[in-house]
CSV table of C-alpha atoms in Angstrom, one decimal:
chain,number,residue,atom,x,y,z
A,211,UNK,CA,99.3,249.7,15.1
A,212,UNK,CA,100.5,247.8,19.1
A,213,UNK,CA,102.0,251.0,20.4
A,214,UNK,CA,99.4,253.0,19.3
A,215,UNK,CA,96.6,250.3,20.9
A,216,UNK,CA,98.5,249.7,24.3
A,217,UNK,CA,98.9,253.7,25.1
A,218,UNK,CA,95.8,254.1,25.2
A,219,UNK,CA,94.8,251.1,26.8
A,220,UNK,CA,97.1,252.2,29.2
A,221,UNK,CA,95.7,255.9,29.1
A,222,UNK,CA,92.2,254.9,29.6
A,223,UNK,CA,92.9,252.3,32.4
A,224,UNK,CA,94.7,255.0,34.7
A,225,UNK,CA,92.2,257.8,33.8
A,226,UNK,CA,89.6,255.4,35.6
A,227,UNK,CA,92.5,255.2,38.5
A,228,UNK,CA,92.1,259.1,38.8
A,229,UNK,CA,87.8,259.0,38.6
A,230,UNK,CA,88.1,256.4,41.1
A,231,UNK,CA,90.2,258.8,43.2
A,232,UNK,CA,88.2,261.2,43.3
A,233,UNK,CA,86.0,259.3,44.3
A,234,UNK,CA,87.0,257.4,46.4
A,235,UNK,CA,89.8,259.0,47.8
A,236,UNK,CA,93.4,258.0,47.6
A,237,UNK,CA,94.8,254.6,46.4
A,238,UNK,CA,96.0,254.1,49.8
A,239,UNK,CA,93.1,253.6,51.1
A,240,UNK,CA,91.3,251.7,48.6
A,241,UNK,CA,90.4,248.3,50.3
A,242,UNK,CA,92.9,246.0,48.8
A,243,UNK,CA,93.9,242.5,50.4
A,244,UNK,CA,97.7,242.5,49.7
A,245,UNK,CA,100.1,241.2,52.2
A,246,UNK,CA,97.1,239.2,53.6
A,247,UNK,CA,97.1,235.3,53.4
A,248,UNK,CA,95.3,233.6,51.1
A,249,UNK,CA,92.1,232.4,52.4
A,250,UNK,CA,90.9,229.4,50.3
A,251,UNK,CA,86.9,230.4,48.6
A,252,UNK,CA,87.7,233.6,48.6
A,253,UNK,CA,87.0,236.5,45.7
A,254,UNK,CA,89.0,239.8,46.5
A,255,UNK,CA,89.5,241.0,43.2
A,256,UNK,CA,85.4,240.9,42.3
A,257,UNK,CA,84.2,243.6,45.4
A,258,UNK,CA,87.6,245.5,44.2
A,259,UNK,CA,86.3,246.1,40.4
A,260,UNK,CA,83.1,245.6,41.0
A,261,UNK,CA,83.7,248.9,44.1
A,262,UNK,CA,86.9,250.7,42.1
A,263,UNK,CA,87.1,250.1,38.3
A,264,UNK,CA,84.1,249.5,36.7
A,265,UNK,CA,81.7,251.9,37.7
A,266,UNK,CA,84.6,254.5,35.8
A,267,UNK,CA,84.0,252.8,32.9
A,268,UNK,CA,81.6,253.8,30.1
A,269,UNK,CA,80.0,251.1,27.1
A,270,UNK,CA,81.9,247.8,28.2
A,271,UNK,CA,80.9,244.3,28.4
A,272,UNK,CA,81.4,243.0,32.6
A,273,UNK,CA,81.8,239.6,32.2
A,274,UNK,CA,83.3,239.7,35.8
A,275,UNK,CA,85.1,236.8,37.3
A,276,UNK,CA,85.8,233.9,34.8
A,277,UNK,CA,87.4,231.9,33.2
A,278,UNK,CA,88.9,233.2,29.2
A,279,UNK,CA,86.8,229.6,28.4
A,280,UNK,CA,83.9,229.9,30.1
A,281,UNK,CA,83.1,233.5,27.9
A,282,UNK,CA,83.8,231.1,24.6
A,283,UNK,CA,87.4,232.5,23.8
A,284,UNK,CA,88.8,229.0,22.6
A,285,UNK,CA,92.2,230.5,21.6
A,286,UNK,CA,94.9,229.7,24.8
A,287,UNK,CA,97.0,232.2,26.2
A,288,UNK,CA,100.6,232.1,25.9
A,289,UNK,CA,104.1,233.2,26.8
A,290,UNK,CA,106.7,234.9,24.0
A,291,UNK,CA,108.3,231.7,24.4
A,292,UNK,CA,105.2,229.2,23.0
A,293,UNK,CA,104.4,227.6,26.7
A,294,UNK,CA,101.3,227.8,27.9
A,295,UNK,CA,100.0,230.9,29.0
A,296,UNK,CA,98.4,229.0,32.5
A,297,UNK,CA,97.8,232.4,35.0
A,298,UNK,CA,94.8,233.5,32.8
A,299,UNK,CA,93.3,230.8,31.6
A,300,UNK,CA,93.1,229.1,34.8
A,301,UNK,CA,92.9,232.1,37.4
A,302,UNK,CA,89.2,232.5,36.3
A,303,UNK,CA,90.2,236.3,36.5
A,304,UNK,CA,87.4,239.5,36.1
A,305,UNK,CA,87.5,240.1,33.0
A,306,UNK,CA,86.7,243.1,30.7
A,307,UNK,CA,85.9,244.0,26.8
A,308,UNK,CA,86.5,247.2,26.7
A,309,UNK,CA,84.4,249.1,23.2
A,310,UNK,CA,87.4,249.5,21.4
A,311,UNK,CA,87.7,246.1,21.1
A,312,UNK,CA,90.7,245.5,24.2
A,313,UNK,CA,90.3,242.6,26.6
A,314,UNK,CA,91.0,243.4,30.5
A,315,UNK,CA,91.6,240.8,33.1
A,316,UNK,CA,91.7,241.8,36.9
A,317,UNK,CA,93.4,239.6,39.3
A,318,UNK,CA,95.6,239.6,42.6
A,319,UNK,CA,98.9,238.7,42.5
A,320,UNK,CA,99.7,235.5,44.7
A,321,UNK,CA,103.2,234.7,46.2
A,322,UNK,CA,103.7,232.7,49.1
A,323,UNK,CA,100.3,232.5,50.1
A,324,UNK,CA,99.5,236.1,50.4
A,325,UNK,CA,98.2,238.5,48.2
A,326,UNK,CA,100.5,241.0,46.7
A,327,UNK,CA,98.9,243.6,43.9
A,328,UNK,CA,97.0,243.9,41.3
A,329,UNK,CA,97.9,242.6,38.3
A,330,UNK,CA,95.8,243.8,34.6
A,331,UNK,CA,96.5,242.3,32.0
A,332,UNK,CA,95.8,244.0,28.2
A,333,UNK,CA,94.9,242.2,25.7
A,334,UNK,CA,95.1,244.5,22.9
A,335,UNK,CA,93.0,243.2,20.3
A,336,UNK,CA,90.8,241.6,22.1
A,337,UNK,CA,91.3,238.0,23.3
A,338,UNK,CA,89.3,237.3,20.5
A,339,UNK,CA,91.9,237.8,18.2
A,340,UNK,CA,94.7,236.1,17.3
A,341,UNK,CA,97.6,235.8,18.4
A,342,UNK,CA,96.7,236.3,21.9
A,343,UNK,CA,100.7,235.7,23.3
A,344,UNK,CA,102.4,238.0,25.6
A,345,UNK,CA,104.0,240.9,24.2
A,346,UNK,CA,102.4,240.6,21.2
A,347,UNK,CA,99.2,241.1,21.5
A,348,UNK,CA,98.6,240.3,26.1
A,349,UNK,CA,100.5,243.2,27.9
A,350,UNK,CA,101.2,242.9,31.7
A,351,UNK,CA,100.9,246.5,34.4
A,352,UNK,CA,100.1,246.5,37.9
A,353,UNK,CA,98.0,248.6,40.3
A,354,UNK,CA,100.5,250.6,42.4
A,355,UNK,CA,98.1,251.0,45.6
A,356,UNK,CA,101.0,253.7,47.2
A,357,UNK,CA,100.7,256.2,44.6
A,358,UNK,CA,98.1,255.2,42.5
A,359,UNK,CA,100.3,254.3,39.5
A,360,UNK,CA,99.6,251.4,36.6
A,361,UNK,CA,103.0,250.5,35.9
A,362,UNK,CA,104.6,248.4,33.8
A,363,UNK,CA,104.9,244.4,34.7
A,364,UNK,CA,109.2,244.2,35.1
A,365,UNK,CA,109.5,247.3,34.6
A,366,UNK,CA,113.2,247.5,36.0
A,367,UNK,CA,113.6,243.6,34.4
A,368,UNK,CA,112.1,245.2,30.7
A,369,UNK,CA,115.2,244.3,28.6
A,370,UNK,CA,114.7,240.4,29.8
A,371,UNK,CA,112.0,241.2,26.9
A,372,UNK,CA,114.5,241.1,24.1
A,373,UNK,CA,114.8,237.1,25.0
A,374,UNK,CA,112.5,234.9,22.3
A,375,UNK,CA,113.1,232.8,25.3
A,376,UNK,CA,111.1,234.8,27.4
A,377,UNK,CA,107.9,235.0,28.6
A,378,UNK,CA,107.0,238.4,27.3
A,379,UNK,CA,105.7,240.1,30.3
A,380,UNK,CA,108.5,242.3,30.6
A,381,UNK,CA,107.1,244.0,27.1
A,382,UNK,CA,104.9,247.1,27.8
A,383,UNK,CA,108.1,247.7,30.3
A,384,UNK,CA,110.6,247.5,27.4
A,385,UNK,CA,108.0,249.9,24.6
A,386,UNK,CA,107.8,252.3,27.2
A,387,UNK,CA,111.2,253.1,28.6
A,388,UNK,CA,111.9,253.3,25.2
A,389,UNK,CA,110.1,255.5,25.5
A,390,UNK,CA,106.5,254.3,23.7
A,391,UNK,CA,108.3,252.7,21.0
A,392,UNK,CA,109.7,249.6,19.4
A,393,UNK,CA,113.0,249.1,18.4
A,394,UNK,CA,115.4,246.8,16.5
A,395,UNK,CA,115.8,244.6,19.3
A,396,UNK,CA,111.8,243.9,20.4
A,397,UNK,CA,111.3,240.5,19.4
A,398,UNK,CA,109.5,239.8,16.7
């Protein structure tokens, strides 16, 4: 069931990007703030998602840029190793709930004071349902502006997912690298 839901979310998101490119040109031409300096008090993710993503999604609930707590989600997100996942909880990502119950979280990855790529967390059984844990029901992807593809986070480091002491953020990459399968070495 995990692989089916993950593949469904990945395909729907990929199709959304494809539809958006038909109307908005290549992702290389999209207004993005990658490699620009982070400016306190600005919100680049909302205009990005509302221009390039939400117009191409049907039957969704758009919460906008809010923390999970602001939309009534009480269960904290955790990494695979059980530690608190502050990235989703404190950054106020742009949140969209899909008609099939899945939840998408969009945010810009920042590093050393600059924006990097758009990160997309997908909760395959919805944010209101447990376990809310990386590698179990929460998977991380990024949007590659150069080619328009949604890529699993940490593809080169996918084997890190095998270790339950890691954060689990490369587990989507492991599943995809393993041919859309959960093999015996997956950290259940």
